[in-house]
Coordinates of C-alpha atoms in Angstrom, one line a residue:
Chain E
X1335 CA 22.1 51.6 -96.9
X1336 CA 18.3 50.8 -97.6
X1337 CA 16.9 53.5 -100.0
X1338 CA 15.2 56.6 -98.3
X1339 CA 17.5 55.6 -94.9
X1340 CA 19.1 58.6 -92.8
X1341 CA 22.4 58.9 -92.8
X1342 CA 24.5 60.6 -90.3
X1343 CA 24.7 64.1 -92.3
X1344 CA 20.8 64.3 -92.2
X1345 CA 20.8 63.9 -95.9
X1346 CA 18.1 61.1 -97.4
X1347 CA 20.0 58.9 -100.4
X1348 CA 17.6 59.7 -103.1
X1349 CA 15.6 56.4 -103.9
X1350 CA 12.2 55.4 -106.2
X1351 CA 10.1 55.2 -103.3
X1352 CA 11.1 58.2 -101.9
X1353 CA 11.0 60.5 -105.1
X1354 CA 7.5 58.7 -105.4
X1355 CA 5.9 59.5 -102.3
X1356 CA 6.7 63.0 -102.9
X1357 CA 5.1 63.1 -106.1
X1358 CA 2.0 61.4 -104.3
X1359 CA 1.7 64.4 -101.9
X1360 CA 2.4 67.2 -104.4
X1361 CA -0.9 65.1 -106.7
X1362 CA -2.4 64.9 -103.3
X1363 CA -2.5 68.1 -102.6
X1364 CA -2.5 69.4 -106.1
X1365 CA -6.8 67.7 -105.9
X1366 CA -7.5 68.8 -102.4
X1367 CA -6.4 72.5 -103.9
X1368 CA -9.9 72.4 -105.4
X1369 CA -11.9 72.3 -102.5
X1370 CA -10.5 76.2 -102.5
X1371 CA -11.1 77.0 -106.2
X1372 CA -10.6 76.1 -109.3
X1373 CA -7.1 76.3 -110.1
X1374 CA -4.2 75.6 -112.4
X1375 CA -2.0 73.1 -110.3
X1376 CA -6.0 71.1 -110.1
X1377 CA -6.4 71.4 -113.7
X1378 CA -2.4 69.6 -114.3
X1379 CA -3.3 66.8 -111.6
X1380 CA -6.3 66.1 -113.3
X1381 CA -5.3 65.7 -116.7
X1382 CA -2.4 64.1 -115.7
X1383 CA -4.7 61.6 -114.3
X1384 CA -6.5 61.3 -117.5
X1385 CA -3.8 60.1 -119.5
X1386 CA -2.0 58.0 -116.8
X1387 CA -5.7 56.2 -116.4
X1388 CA -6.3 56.1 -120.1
X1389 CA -2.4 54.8 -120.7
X1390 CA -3.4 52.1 -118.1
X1391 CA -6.4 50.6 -120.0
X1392 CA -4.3 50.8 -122.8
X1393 CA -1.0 49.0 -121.4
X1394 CA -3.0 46.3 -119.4
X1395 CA -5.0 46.0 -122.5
X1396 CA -1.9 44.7 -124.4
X1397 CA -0.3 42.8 -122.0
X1398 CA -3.6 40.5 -121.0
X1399 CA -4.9 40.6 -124.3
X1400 CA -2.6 41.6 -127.6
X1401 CA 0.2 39.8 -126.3
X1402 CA -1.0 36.1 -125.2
X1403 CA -3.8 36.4 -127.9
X1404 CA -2.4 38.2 -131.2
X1405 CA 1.5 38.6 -131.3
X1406 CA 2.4 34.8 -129.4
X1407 CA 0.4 32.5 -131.5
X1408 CA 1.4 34.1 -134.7
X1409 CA 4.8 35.4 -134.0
X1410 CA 6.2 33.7 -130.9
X1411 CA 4.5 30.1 -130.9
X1412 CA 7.4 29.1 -128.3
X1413 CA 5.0 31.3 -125.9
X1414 CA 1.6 29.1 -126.1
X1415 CA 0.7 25.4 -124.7
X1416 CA 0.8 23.9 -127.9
X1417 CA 3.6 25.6 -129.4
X1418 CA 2.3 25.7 -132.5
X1419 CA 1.5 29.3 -134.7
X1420 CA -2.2 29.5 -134.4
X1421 CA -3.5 31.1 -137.7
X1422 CA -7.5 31.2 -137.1
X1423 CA -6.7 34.4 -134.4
X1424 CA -6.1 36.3 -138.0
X1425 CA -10.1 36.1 -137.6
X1426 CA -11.5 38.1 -134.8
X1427 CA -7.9 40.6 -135.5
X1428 CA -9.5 41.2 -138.8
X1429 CA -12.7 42.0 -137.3
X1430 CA -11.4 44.0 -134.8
X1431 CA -9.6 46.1 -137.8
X1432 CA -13.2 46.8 -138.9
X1433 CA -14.0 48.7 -136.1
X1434 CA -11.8 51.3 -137.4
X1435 CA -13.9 51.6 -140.7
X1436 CA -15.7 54.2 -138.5
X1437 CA -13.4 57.1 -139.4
X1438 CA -14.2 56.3 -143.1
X1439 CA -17.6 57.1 -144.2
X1440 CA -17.7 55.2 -146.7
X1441 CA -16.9 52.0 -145.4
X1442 CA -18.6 52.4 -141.8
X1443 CA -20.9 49.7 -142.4
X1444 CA -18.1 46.8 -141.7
X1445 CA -17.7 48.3 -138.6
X1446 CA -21.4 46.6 -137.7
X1447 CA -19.8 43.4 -137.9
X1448 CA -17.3 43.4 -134.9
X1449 CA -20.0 45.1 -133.1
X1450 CA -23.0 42.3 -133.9
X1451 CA -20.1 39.9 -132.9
X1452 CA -19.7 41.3 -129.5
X1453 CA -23.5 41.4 -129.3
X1454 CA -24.3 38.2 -129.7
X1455 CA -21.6 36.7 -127.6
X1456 CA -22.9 39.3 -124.6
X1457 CA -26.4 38.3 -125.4
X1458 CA -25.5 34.7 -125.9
X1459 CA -24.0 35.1 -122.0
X1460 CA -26.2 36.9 -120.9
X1461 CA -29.0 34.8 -120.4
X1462 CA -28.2 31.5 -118.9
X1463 CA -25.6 34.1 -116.5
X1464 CA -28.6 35.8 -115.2
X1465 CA -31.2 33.1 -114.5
X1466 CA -28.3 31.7 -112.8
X1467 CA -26.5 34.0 -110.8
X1468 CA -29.7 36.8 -110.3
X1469 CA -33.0 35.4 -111.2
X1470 CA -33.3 32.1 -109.2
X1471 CA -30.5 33.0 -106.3
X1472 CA -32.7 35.7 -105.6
X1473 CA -36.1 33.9 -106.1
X1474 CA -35.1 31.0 -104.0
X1475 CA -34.0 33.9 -101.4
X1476 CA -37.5 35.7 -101.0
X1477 CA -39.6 32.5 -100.7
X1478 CA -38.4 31.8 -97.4
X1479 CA -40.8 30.0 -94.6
X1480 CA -43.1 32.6 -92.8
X1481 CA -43.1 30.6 -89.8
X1482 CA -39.8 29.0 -89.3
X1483 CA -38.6 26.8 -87.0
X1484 CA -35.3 26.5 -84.6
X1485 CA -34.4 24.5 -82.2
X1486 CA -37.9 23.0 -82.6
X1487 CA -39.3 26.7 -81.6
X1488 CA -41.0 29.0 -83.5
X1489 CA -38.5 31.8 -84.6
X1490 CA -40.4 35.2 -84.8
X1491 CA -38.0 37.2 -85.6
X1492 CA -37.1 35.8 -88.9
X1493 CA -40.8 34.9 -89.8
X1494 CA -41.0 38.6 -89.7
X1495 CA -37.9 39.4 -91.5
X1496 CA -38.8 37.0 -94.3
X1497 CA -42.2 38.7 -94.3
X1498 CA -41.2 42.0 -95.2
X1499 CA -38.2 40.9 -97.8
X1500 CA -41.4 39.0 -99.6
X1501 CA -43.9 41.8 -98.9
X1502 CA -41.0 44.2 -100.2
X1503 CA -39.9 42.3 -103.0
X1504 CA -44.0 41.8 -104.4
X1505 CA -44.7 45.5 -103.8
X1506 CA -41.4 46.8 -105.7
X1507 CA -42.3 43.9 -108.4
X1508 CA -45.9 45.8 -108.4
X1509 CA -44.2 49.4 -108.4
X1510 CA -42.3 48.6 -111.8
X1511 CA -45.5 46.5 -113.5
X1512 CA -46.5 49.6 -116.0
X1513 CA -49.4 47.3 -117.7
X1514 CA -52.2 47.9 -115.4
X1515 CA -53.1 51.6 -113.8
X1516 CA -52.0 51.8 -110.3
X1517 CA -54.6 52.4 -108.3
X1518 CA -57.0 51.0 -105.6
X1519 CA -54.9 47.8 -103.7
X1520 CA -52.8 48.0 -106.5
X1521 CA -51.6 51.8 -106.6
X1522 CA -51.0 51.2 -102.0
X1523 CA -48.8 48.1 -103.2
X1524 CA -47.2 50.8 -105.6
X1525 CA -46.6 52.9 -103.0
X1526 CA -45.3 50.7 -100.5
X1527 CA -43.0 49.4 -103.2
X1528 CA -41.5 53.1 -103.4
X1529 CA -41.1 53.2 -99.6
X1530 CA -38.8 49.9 -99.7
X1531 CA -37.0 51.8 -103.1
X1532 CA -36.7 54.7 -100.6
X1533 CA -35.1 52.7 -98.1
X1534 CA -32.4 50.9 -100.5
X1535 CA -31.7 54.2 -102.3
X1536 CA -30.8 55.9 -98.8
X1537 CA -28.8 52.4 -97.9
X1538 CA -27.0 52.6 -100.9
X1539 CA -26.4 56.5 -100.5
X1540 CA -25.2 56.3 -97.2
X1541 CA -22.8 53.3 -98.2
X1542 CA -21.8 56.0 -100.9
X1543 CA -20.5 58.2 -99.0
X1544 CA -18.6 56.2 -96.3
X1545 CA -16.6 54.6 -98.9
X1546 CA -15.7 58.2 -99.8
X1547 CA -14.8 59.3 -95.9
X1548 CA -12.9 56.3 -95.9
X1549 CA -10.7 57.0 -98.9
X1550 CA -10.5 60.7 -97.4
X1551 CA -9.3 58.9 -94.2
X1552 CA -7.0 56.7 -96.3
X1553 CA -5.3 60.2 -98.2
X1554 CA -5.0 62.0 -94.4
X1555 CA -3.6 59.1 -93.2
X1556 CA -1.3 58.9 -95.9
X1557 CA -0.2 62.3 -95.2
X1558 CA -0.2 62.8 -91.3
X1559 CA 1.7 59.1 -90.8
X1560 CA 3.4 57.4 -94.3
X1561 CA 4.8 60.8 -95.4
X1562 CA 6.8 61.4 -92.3
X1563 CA 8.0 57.8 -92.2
X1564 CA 9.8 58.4 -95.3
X1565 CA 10.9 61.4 -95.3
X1566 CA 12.2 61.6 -91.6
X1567 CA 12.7 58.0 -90.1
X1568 CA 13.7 57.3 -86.6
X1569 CA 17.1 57.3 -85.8
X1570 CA 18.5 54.2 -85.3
Chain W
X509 CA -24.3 42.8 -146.5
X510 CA -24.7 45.7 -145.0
X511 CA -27.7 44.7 -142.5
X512 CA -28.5 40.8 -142.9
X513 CA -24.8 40.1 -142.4
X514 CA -24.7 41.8 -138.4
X515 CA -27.5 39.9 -138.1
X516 CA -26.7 36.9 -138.7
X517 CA -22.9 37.3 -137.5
X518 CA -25.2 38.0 -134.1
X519 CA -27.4 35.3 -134.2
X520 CA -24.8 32.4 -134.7
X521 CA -22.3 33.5 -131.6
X522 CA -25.4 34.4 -129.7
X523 CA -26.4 30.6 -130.5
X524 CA -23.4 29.3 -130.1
X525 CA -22.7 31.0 -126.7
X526 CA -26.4 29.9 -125.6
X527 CA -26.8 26.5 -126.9
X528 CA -23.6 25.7 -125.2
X529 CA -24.3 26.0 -121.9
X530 CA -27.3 23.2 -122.0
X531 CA -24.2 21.1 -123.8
X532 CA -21.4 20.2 -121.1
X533 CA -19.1 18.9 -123.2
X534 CA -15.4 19.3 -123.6
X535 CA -15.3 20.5 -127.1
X536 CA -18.0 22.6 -126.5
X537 CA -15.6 24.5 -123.8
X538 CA -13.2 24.6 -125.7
X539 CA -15.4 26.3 -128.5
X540 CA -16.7 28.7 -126.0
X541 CA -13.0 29.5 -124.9
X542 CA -12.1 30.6 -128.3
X543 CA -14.9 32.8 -128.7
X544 CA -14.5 34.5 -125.4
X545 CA -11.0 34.8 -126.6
X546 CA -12.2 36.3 -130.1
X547 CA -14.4 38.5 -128.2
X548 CA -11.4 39.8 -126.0
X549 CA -9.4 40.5 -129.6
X550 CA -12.0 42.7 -130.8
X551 CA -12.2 44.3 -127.7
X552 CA -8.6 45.2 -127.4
X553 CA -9.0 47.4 -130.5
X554 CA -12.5 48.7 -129.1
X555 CA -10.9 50.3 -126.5
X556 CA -7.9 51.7 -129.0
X557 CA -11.0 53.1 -130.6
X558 CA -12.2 54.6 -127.5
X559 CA -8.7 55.9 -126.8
X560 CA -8.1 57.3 -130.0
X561 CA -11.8 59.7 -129.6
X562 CA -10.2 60.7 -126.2
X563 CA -6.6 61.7 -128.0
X564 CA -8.5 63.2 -130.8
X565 CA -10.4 65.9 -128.7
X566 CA -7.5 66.8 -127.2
X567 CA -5.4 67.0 -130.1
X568 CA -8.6 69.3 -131.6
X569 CA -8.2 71.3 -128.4
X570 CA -4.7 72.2 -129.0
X571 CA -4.7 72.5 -132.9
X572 CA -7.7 75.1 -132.4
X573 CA -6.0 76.7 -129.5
X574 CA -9.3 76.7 -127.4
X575 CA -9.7 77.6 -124.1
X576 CA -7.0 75.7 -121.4
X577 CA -5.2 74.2 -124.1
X578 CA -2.0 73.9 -122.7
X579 CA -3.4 71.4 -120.2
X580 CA -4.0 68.7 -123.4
X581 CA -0.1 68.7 -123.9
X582 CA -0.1 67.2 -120.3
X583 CA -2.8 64.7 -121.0
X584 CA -1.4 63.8 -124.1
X585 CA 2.1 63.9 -122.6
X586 CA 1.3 61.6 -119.6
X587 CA -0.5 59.1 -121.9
X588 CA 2.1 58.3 -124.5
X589 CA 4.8 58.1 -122.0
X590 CA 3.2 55.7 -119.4
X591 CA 2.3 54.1 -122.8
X592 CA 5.6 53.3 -123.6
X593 CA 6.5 52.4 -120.3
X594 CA 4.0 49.8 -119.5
X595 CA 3.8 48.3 -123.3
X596 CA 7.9 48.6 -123.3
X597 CA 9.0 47.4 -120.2
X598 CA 5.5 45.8 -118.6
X599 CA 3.9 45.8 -115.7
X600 CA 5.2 43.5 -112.7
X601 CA 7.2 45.4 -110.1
X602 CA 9.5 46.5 -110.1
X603 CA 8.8 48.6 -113.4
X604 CA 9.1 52.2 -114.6
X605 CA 4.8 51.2 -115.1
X606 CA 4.8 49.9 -111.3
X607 CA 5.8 53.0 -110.4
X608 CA 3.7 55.3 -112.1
X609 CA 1.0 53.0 -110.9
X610 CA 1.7 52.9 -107.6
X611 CA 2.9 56.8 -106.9
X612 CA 0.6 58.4 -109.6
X613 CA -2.0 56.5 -110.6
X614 CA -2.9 55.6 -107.1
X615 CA -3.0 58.2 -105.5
X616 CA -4.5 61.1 -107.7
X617 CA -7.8 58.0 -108.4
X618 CA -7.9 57.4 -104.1
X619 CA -7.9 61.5 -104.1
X620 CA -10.3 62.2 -106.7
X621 CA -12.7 59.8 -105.0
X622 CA -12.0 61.1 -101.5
X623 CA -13.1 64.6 -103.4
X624 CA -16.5 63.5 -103.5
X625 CA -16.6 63.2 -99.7
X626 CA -17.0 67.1 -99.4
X627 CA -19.4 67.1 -101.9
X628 CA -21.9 64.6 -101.9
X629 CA -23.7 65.8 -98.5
X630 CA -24.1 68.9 -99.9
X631 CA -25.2 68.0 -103.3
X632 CA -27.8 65.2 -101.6
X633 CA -29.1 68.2 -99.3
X634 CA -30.3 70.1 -102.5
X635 CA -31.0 67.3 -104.4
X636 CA -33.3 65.4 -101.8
X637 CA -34.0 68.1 -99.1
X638 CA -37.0 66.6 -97.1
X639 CA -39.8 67.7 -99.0
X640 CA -41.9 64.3 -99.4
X641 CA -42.5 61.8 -97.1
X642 CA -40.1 59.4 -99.5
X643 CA -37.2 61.6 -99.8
X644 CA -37.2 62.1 -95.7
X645 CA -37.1 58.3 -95.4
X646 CA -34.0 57.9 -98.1
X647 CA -32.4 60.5 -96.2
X648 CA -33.3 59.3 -92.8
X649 CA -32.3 55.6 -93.6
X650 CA -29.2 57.1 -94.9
X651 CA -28.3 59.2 -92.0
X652 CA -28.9 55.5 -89.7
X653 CA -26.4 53.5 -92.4
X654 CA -23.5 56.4 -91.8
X655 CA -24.3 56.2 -88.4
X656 CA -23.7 52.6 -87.8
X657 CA -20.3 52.3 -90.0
X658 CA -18.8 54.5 -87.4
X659 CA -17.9 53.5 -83.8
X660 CA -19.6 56.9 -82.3
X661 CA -23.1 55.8 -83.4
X662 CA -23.0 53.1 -80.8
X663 CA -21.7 55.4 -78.3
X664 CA -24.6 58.0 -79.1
X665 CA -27.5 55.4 -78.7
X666 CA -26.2 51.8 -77.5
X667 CA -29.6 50.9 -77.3
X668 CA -32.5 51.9 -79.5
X669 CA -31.8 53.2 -82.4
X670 CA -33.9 51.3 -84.0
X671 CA -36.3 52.6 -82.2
X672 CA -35.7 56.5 -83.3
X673 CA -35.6 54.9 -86.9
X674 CA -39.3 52.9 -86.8
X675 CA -40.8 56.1 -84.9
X676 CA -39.5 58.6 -87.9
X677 CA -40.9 55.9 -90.4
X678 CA -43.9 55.8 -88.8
X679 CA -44.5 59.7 -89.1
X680 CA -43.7 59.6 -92.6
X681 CA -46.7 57.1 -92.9
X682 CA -49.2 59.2 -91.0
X683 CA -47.9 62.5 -93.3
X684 CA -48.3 60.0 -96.3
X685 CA -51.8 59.2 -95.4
X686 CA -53.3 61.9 -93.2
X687 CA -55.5 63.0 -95.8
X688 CA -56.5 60.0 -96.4
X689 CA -57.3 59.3 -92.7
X690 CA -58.5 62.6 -92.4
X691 CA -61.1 61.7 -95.2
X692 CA -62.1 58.4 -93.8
X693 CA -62.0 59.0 -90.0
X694 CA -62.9 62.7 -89.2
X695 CA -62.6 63.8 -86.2
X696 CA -60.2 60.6 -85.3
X697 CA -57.9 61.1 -87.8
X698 CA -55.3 62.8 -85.1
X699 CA -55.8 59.6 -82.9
X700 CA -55.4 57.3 -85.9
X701 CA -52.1 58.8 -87.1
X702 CA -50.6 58.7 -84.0
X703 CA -51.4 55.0 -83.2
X704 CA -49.5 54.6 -87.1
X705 CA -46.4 56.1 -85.6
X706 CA -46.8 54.4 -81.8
X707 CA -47.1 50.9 -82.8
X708 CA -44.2 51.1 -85.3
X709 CA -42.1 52.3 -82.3
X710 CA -43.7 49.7 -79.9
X711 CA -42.8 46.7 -82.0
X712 CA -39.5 48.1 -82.7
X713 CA -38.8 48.3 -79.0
X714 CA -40.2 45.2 -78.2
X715 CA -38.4 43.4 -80.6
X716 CA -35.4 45.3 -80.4
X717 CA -34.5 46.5 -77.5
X718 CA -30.7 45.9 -77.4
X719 CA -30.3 46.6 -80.9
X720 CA -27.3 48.7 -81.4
X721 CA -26.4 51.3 -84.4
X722 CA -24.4 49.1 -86.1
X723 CA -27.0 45.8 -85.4
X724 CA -29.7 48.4 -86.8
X725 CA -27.8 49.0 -89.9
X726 CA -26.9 45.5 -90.7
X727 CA -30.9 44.7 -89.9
X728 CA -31.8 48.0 -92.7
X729 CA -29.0 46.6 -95.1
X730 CA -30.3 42.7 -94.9
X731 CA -34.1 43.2 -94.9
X732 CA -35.8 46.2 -96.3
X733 CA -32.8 47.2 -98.2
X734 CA -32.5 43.6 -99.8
X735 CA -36.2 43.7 -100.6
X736 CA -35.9 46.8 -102.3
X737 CA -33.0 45.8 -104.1
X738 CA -34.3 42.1 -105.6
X739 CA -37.1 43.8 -106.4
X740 CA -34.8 45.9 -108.9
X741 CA -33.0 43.1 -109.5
X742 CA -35.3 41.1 -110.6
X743 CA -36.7 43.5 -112.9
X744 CA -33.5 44.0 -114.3
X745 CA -32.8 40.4 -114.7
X746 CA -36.0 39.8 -116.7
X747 CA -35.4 42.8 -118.8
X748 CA -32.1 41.3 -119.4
X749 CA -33.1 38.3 -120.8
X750 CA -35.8 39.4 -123.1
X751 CA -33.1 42.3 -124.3
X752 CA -30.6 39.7 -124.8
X753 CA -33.6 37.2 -126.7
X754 CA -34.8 40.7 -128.9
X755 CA -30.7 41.2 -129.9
X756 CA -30.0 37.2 -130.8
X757 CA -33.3 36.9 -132.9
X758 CA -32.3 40.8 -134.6
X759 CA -35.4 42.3 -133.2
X760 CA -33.3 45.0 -131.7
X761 CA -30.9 46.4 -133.9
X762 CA -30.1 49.8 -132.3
X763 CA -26.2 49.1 -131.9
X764 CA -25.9 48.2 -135.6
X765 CA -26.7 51.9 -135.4
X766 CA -27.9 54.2 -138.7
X767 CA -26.3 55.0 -142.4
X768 CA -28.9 52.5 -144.4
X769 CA -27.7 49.9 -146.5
X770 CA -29.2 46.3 -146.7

């Protein structure tokens, strides 16, 4: 008998899955309860979802980092490609350790030294990252031809379209240039740079909140078809 | 020690990092490798930093018997014991972890983002009620991008949405600049604003006049959207870099943070 299966007595054998997708409806509900009030079973879910989401950092933290970083090549060589104990990762441990100098005043400077570390590798990154992966993608993308060609025809349409991404792109440039007063040509480039802001704002708003109905779709689904699935399967 | 040793701790793996990628070379990778793996180490006991600021409010809450207290036990609680389970007995399926994951976890972050749902039209009326001729643009070209995610926007206008969008942006232009045109054309200025918001609507048709809601949205997402994003890109990009410059050379120095020394 698979787990969660009817049997003949109307009974349901007790199983991981099925225990689990009752605890997903009671923390289900136990959110949706807010949109009432403010309430003790909310305030359990969401703690309970602080810790659980904290423990997770924490636990995926060790496993992709701690273990194949720290404990295997000092402790358990056997574990690495060379399979030999690799002392130097004493190094950045040690400087990780001096991030906890924090909690003692007197010794809170060390903890700088981790943190210019991590600095200077993030800045060192950093740069060539962005002039490759946003600066020149997205230069090469706004100087497209005004006039292109397709099929050995002019193609209006996206001569337009390439005129307004470079027209949009100048005037947002101009909207965010805070060295000269914006006024005159300048200040309507300004303000047509705030129009195309406008536009991505509301594009990225209204993105926002579909992404939300769907997960609301996702959580009513969940409850109007996977619940009764488990709980009470077909016959057979 | 205090300060020039940060700085220059900063200013070699900055280097190191940067120099590297104008050197393709295979022990050059390999150096890079090992610091990204460095940098990984000292972040692992970051975030047990982080974690143990999140522990210590609550432990403060309880010890001090504030206000919901009780509900700290349950944070704390929940924390060391999927703790245990996922550092004891790991993470593939199927796992005590796997479970807590996939029938706790899940579900409560799916629900707590679903939350917003019921919120966040109500919160964007107050916040951006149409007062300006910007904020009725941002909320008009956010009422066209929900419109053509969902099947019944086609079904309300197959054709011409587009249309209703280039005529509303063309009376935000003419309430943008009527006093403008009212200054420069006089008596005209009615006659003026209106051919603002008509030829708008006649391009728009002309060019689009089979444009569905959801061909409308993809057009708003890939042109005046994308302009308005690269421009913030861009911006953000070159801030960036010169940030990045300022923080290998130690011109910035905010995040070695105060309490003196030299």
């Amino acid at each position: 008998m698979e787990p969660g299966e009817a049997v003949a007595t109307g009974m349901y054998y007790l199983s991981g899955p099925v225990i689990g997708t009752g605890v997903a409806v009671l923390l289900t509900l136990a959110i949706y309860s807010f949109l009432y009030a403010d309430n003790p079973v909310y305030k359990f879910a969401e703690h309970l979802f602080v810790g659980v989401s904290a423990a997770y950092g924490v636990a995926i933290t060790y496993h992709m980092a701690v273990l194949p970083l720290i404990i295997d090549p000092l402790f358990r060589p056997q574990n690495t490609p060379s399979g030999q104990p690799q002392y130097w990762v004493i190094i950045p441990a040690l400087l990780g350790l001096m991030m906890f100098s924090r909690f003692f005043r007197r010794y809170d400077w060390m903890s700088r030294w981790p943190i210019a570390f991590m600095m200077g590798i993030g800045a060192g990154l950093a740069i060539p990252a962005t002039v490759q992966t946003s600066l020149l993608p997205h230069l090469y993308s706004t100087m497209q031809p005004l006039a292109p060609m397709a099929e050995g025809r002019l193609d209006l349409l996206t001569g337009i379209d390439n005129l307004l991404l470079l027209v949009g792109v100048v005037c947002v440039l101009i909207y965010f240039y805070f060295s000269l007063e914006h006024k005159g040509v300048f200040g309507v480039a300004s303000r047509v740079g705030i129009w195309f802001l406008m536009i991505a704002f509301g594009a990225g708003f209204g993105n926002t909140v579909m992404a939300r109905i769907s997960l609301l779709i996702g959580r009513v689904q969940f409850l109007r078809f996977d619940v009764p699935e488990i709980f009470f399967p077909p016959s057979p | 020690m205090k300060v020039q040793v940060p700085i220059a701790i900063c200013f070699i793996a900055g280097m190191i990092m940067l120099v590297k990628f104008f050197i393709p070379h295979y022990w050059s990778d390999r150096l890079e490798e090992e610091l990204l793996n460095w940098a990984r180490i000292v972040g692992a006991f970051a975030l047990v930093l982080g974690i143990s600021s999140l522990l210590r409010t609550h432990v403060e809450k309880i010890r001090r018997r504030r206000r919901d207290y009780g509900y700290s036990f349950v944070t704390l609680l929940a924390f060391i014991i999927a703790c245990v389970l996922g550092i004891g007995w790991g993470l593939d399926p199927p796992s005590p972890f796997d479970w807590i994951f996939t029938y706790v976890f899940a579900p409560l972050d799916a629900t707590m983002f679903s939350l917003l749902a019921f919120f966040v039209a109500s919160a964007a009326y107050r916040t951006f009620r149409a007062r300006t001729p910007e904020a009725t643009i941002m909320l008009l070209t956010a009422l066209f991008v929900m419109l053509g995610r969902v099947p019944v926007g086609d079904m309300l206008a197959p054709h011409g949405l587009f249309v209703a969008w280039a005529a509303a942006l063309g009376f935000c232009i003419v309430w943008a600049v009527y006093p403008w045109l009212r200054h420069h054309t006089g008596q005209a200025a009615p006659y003026v604003g209106l051919l603002i918001i008509v030829a708008p609507v006649m391009v728009a048709f002309s060019l689009y006049l089979a444009q569905s809601a959801s061909e409308t949205t993809e057009w708003l997402m890939s042109v005046p959207t994308i302009a308005g994003k690269r421009g913030i890109i861009l911006g953000v990009a070159l801030g960036s870099i010169a940030t990045s410059l300022r923080i290998i050379l130690g011109i910035e120095r905010a995040h070695l943070g105060g309490g003196g020394g030299s």
